[in-house]
Coordinates of C-alpha atoms in Angstrom, one line a residue:
Chain A
K1 CA 0.0 0.0 0.0
A2 CA 1.5 3.3 -1.0
G3 CA 2.0 5.8 1.8
V4 CA 1.1 9.5 1.9
T5 CA 2.8 11.5 -0.8
Q6 CA 3.3 15.2 -0.9
T7 CA 4.5 17.4 -3.7
P8 CA 6.6 19.3 -4.1
R9 CA 9.2 18.2 -1.5
Y10 CA 11.0 21.6 -1.5
L11 CA 9.8 25.0 -2.5
I12 CA 11.5 28.3 -2.4
K13 CA 9.3 31.4 -2.8
T14 CA 9.6 35.2 -2.2
R15 CA 7.5 37.2 0.1
G16 CA 4.2 38.2 -1.3
Q17 CA 3.9 35.2 -3.7
Q18 CA 1.4 32.5 -3.2
V19 CA 2.0 28.7 -3.0
T20 CA -0.1 25.5 -3.4
L21 CA 0.9 22.3 -1.8
S22 CA -0.5 18.9 -2.8
C23 CA -1.1 15.8 -0.7
S24 CA -2.3 12.3 -1.7
P25 CA -3.6 10.2 1.2
I26 CA -3.4 6.5 1.5
S27 CA -6.0 4.7 -0.6
G28 CA -9.2 4.4 1.4
H29 CA -8.5 7.1 3.8
R30 CA -11.0 9.9 3.9
S31 CA -9.5 12.3 6.3
V32 CA -6.6 14.6 5.4
S33 CA -5.1 17.0 8.0
W34 CA -2.3 19.6 7.5
Y35 CA 0.2 20.7 10.0
Q36 CA 2.9 23.4 10.1
Q37 CA 6.2 22.4 11.8
T38 CA 8.7 24.9 12.9
P39 CA 11.6 24.7 15.4
G40 CA 10.0 27.4 17.5
Q41 CA 6.4 26.4 17.5
G42 CA 6.5 22.7 17.0
L43 CA 3.7 21.0 15.1
Q44 CA 0.6 23.2 14.7
F45 CA -2.6 22.1 13.4
L46 CA -3.8 23.9 10.3
F47 CA -7.0 22.1 9.2
E48 CA -8.6 18.8 8.6
Y49 CA -10.7 17.7 5.6
F50 CA -13.1 14.8 5.5
S51 CA -15.2 13.9 2.5
E52 CA -14.4 17.3 0.8
T53 CA -15.6 19.3 3.9
Q54 CA -13.3 21.1 6.4
R55 CA -14.1 19.7 9.7
N56 CA -11.7 21.6 11.8
K57 CA -9.4 24.7 11.6
G58 CA -6.5 25.8 13.7
N59 CA -5.5 29.2 14.6
F60 CA -4.0 30.4 11.3
P61 CA -4.7 33.5 9.3
G62 CA -7.2 33.4 6.4
R63 CA -4.1 33.4 4.0
F64 CA -4.0 29.7 4.7
S65 CA -6.7 27.7 3.0
G66 CA -7.2 24.3 1.7
R67 CA -9.5 22.0 -0.1
Q68 CA -10.2 18.3 -0.6
F69 CA -11.2 16.6 -3.8
S70 CA -13.6 13.8 -4.4
N71 CA -10.7 11.3 -4.6
S72 CA -9.6 12.5 -1.1
R73 CA -6.5 14.3 -2.5
S74 CA -6.0 17.6 -0.8
E75 CA -4.3 20.9 -1.5
M76 CA -3.4 23.7 0.8
N77 CA -2.8 27.2 -0.4
V78 CA -0.9 30.1 1.3
S79 CA -1.4 33.5 -0.2
T80 CA 0.7 36.6 0.2
L81 CA 3.7 34.7 1.7
E82 CA 5.6 36.1 4.7
L83 CA 9.0 35.2 6.0
G84 CA 7.5 33.5 8.9
D85 CA 5.7 31.0 6.7
S86 CA 8.9 29.2 6.2
A87 CA 8.3 25.8 7.7
L88 CA 7.9 22.0 7.0
Y89 CA 4.3 21.5 6.0
L90 CA 3.1 18.0 6.8
C91 CA 0.0 16.2 5.6
A92 CA -1.4 13.3 7.4
S93 CA -4.3 11.0 6.4
S94 CA -6.4 8.7 8.5
L95 CA -9.3 6.3 8.0
A96 CA -11.8 8.8 9.4
A97 CA -11.6 11.5 12.2
S98 CA -8.0 12.2 12.8
G99 CA -8.8 12.8 16.5
I100 CA -9.7 9.0 16.9
Y101 CA -7.7 7.1 14.4
E102 CA -3.9 7.0 13.9
Q103 CA -2.6 9.4 11.3
F104 CA -0.1 8.4 8.6
F105 CA 2.1 11.3 7.8
G106 CA 3.9 12.2 4.5
P107 CA 7.4 13.3 4.2
G108 CA 6.4 16.9 4.1
T109 CA 7.0 20.0 1.9
R110 CA 9.9 22.2 3.0
L111 CA 8.8 25.8 2.2
T112 CA 11.4 28.5 2.2
V113 CA 10.2 32.2 1.9
L114 CA 12.9 34.6 1.0
Chain B
A1 CA -8.7 24.3 25.5
Q2 CA -6.4 21.4 25.1
K3 CA -2.7 21.4 26.0
V4 CA 0.1 18.9 25.9
T5 CA 3.3 19.4 27.8
Q6 CA 6.5 17.6 27.2
A7 CA 8.8 19.2 29.7
Q8 CA 11.9 17.3 28.5
T9 CA 13.3 19.1 25.4
E10 CA 16.3 16.8 25.0
I11 CA 17.5 13.6 26.5
S12 CA 20.7 11.7 26.1
V13 CA 21.2 8.2 27.2
V14 CA 23.8 5.6 26.7
E15 CA 22.8 2.6 24.7
K16 CA 21.0 -0.1 26.7
E17 CA 19.8 2.4 29.4
D18 CA 16.1 2.8 30.1
V19 CA 14.6 6.1 29.5
T20 CA 11.2 7.6 30.2
L21 CA 9.6 10.4 28.2
D22 CA 7.1 12.4 30.1
C23 CA 3.8 13.7 28.8
V24 CA 1.2 15.7 30.8
Y25 CA -2.0 16.8 29.2
E26 CA -4.9 19.1 30.0
T27 CA -8.5 18.8 28.6
R28 CA -12.0 19.5 29.8
D29 CA -13.3 16.6 27.8
T30 CA -14.3 13.3 29.4
T31 CA -13.7 11.5 26.2
Y32 CA -10.3 12.0 24.6
Y33 CA -7.6 10.2 22.9
L34 CA -3.8 10.1 23.5
F35 CA -1.1 9.4 21.0
W36 CA 2.6 9.0 20.7
Y37 CA 4.4 9.6 17.5
K38 CA 8.1 9.2 16.6
Q39 CA 9.9 11.4 14.1
P40 CA 13.2 9.9 13.2
P41 CA 15.9 12.0 11.6
S42 CA 14.5 11.0 8.1
G43 CA 11.6 13.3 9.0
E44 CA 8.4 11.2 8.7
L45 CA 6.2 10.9 11.8
V46 CA 5.3 7.4 12.7
F47 CA 2.4 6.4 14.9
L48 CA 3.3 4.5 17.9
I49 CA 0.3 4.1 20.1
R50 CA -3.3 5.3 20.7
R51 CA -5.1 5.1 24.0
N52 CA -8.7 6.4 24.9
S53 CA -9.6 8.0 28.1
F54 CA -11.5 5.0 29.3
D55 CA -8.7 2.6 28.9
E56 CA -6.1 3.1 31.7
Q57 CA -4.5 -0.2 31.2
N58 CA -0.7 0.1 30.6
E59 CA 0.6 -1.3 27.5
I60 CA 3.9 -3.0 26.6
S61 CA 5.1 -3.5 23.0
G62 CA 8.5 -5.1 22.9
R63 CA 10.9 -2.6 24.4
Y64 CA 8.2 0.1 24.6
S65 CA 5.8 0.7 27.3
W66 CA 3.2 3.3 28.1
N67 CA 1.9 4.4 31.5
F68 CA -1.5 6.2 31.4
Q69 CA -2.6 7.8 34.7
K70 CA -5.7 9.9 34.5
S71 CA -5.3 10.9 38.2
T72 CA -2.1 12.9 37.2
S73 CA -3.2 13.5 33.6
S74 CA 0.0 11.8 32.3
F75 CA 0.8 9.4 29.6
N76 CA 4.5 8.5 29.9
F77 CA 6.5 6.4 27.5
T78 CA 9.4 4.2 28.6
I79 CA 12.0 2.7 26.2
T80 CA 13.8 -0.2 27.9
A81 CA 17.3 -1.1 26.8
S82 CA 17.5 1.8 24.4
Q83 CA 19.1 1.4 21.1
V84 CA 20.8 3.8 18.7
V85 CA 17.8 3.4 16.3
D86 CA 15.6 4.9 18.9
S87 CA 17.2 8.2 18.4
A88 CA 14.4 10.5 17.3
V89 CA 12.0 13.3 18.4
Y90 CA 9.0 11.8 20.2
F91 CA 5.7 13.6 20.2
C92 CA 2.8 13.1 22.6
A93 CA -0.6 14.2 21.2
L94 CA -4.1 14.7 22.5
S95 CA -7.5 15.0 20.9
G96 CA -10.9 15.5 22.6
G97 CA -14.5 15.4 21.9
V98 CA -17.3 12.9 21.8
S99 CA -17.0 9.8 19.9
G100 CA -17.2 10.5 16.2
G101 CA -16.5 14.2 16.7
Y102 CA -13.9 15.9 14.7
Q103 CA -11.5 17.5 17.3
K104 CA -8.2 18.8 16.3
V105 CA -5.2 16.9 17.5
T106 CA -2.9 18.9 19.7
F107 CA 0.7 17.9 19.8
G108 CA 3.3 18.5 22.5
T109 CA 6.6 20.3 21.5
G110 CA 8.4 16.9 21.4
T111 CA 11.3 15.3 23.2
K112 CA 14.5 14.8 21.3
L113 CA 16.1 11.6 22.4
Q114 CA 19.7 10.8 21.6
V115 CA 21.0 7.4 22.2
I116 CA 24.7 7.3 22.3
P117 CA 26.6 4.1 21.4

């Protein structure tokens, strides 16, 4: 069974640009969650999607958005990039609600904002 | 509000020593789940264990064991006879809410374990 895949793996952008990250969950998993990981803040929850609906959202500004497609693949978008958005963005999939089931994490997308 | 505290930022042990990673949590929910994840140097987080709030039985899996105590709101993780491959960052996590609810998972800040050969 293929694991969670994230593309791209590395990204370099400049301030003010926008970026879209992609995540393909494990086949059969309906929940996709996104996290931001930084040395200072640790792992911070961004949002969770289940069956194309956002079920939960973390404390991030509206510049961070996401969506999920009918095949459970998910994308997250960050607009008007700031230096502080530099981080490892992790995607995780689970069978159903991520708060109940174990999550399977992808390798992450390393975003650097210059 | 949920909170997970992993007070130990970094721990170094010599191979074959036992080590305990502490996790203290706060939640107002009566039903909640606790998790441990491992993030090796390669980067991908790997699930280790899940425990729900109604199951206070301790669990042992090989060299790993977990001690869940609701009275002290702790869910500690012990590695017996540590090995170099255990070197990683370990995260404790908490989610709350009624069964079937969609509660976000709150992670602790992680404990970096270094096992020295």
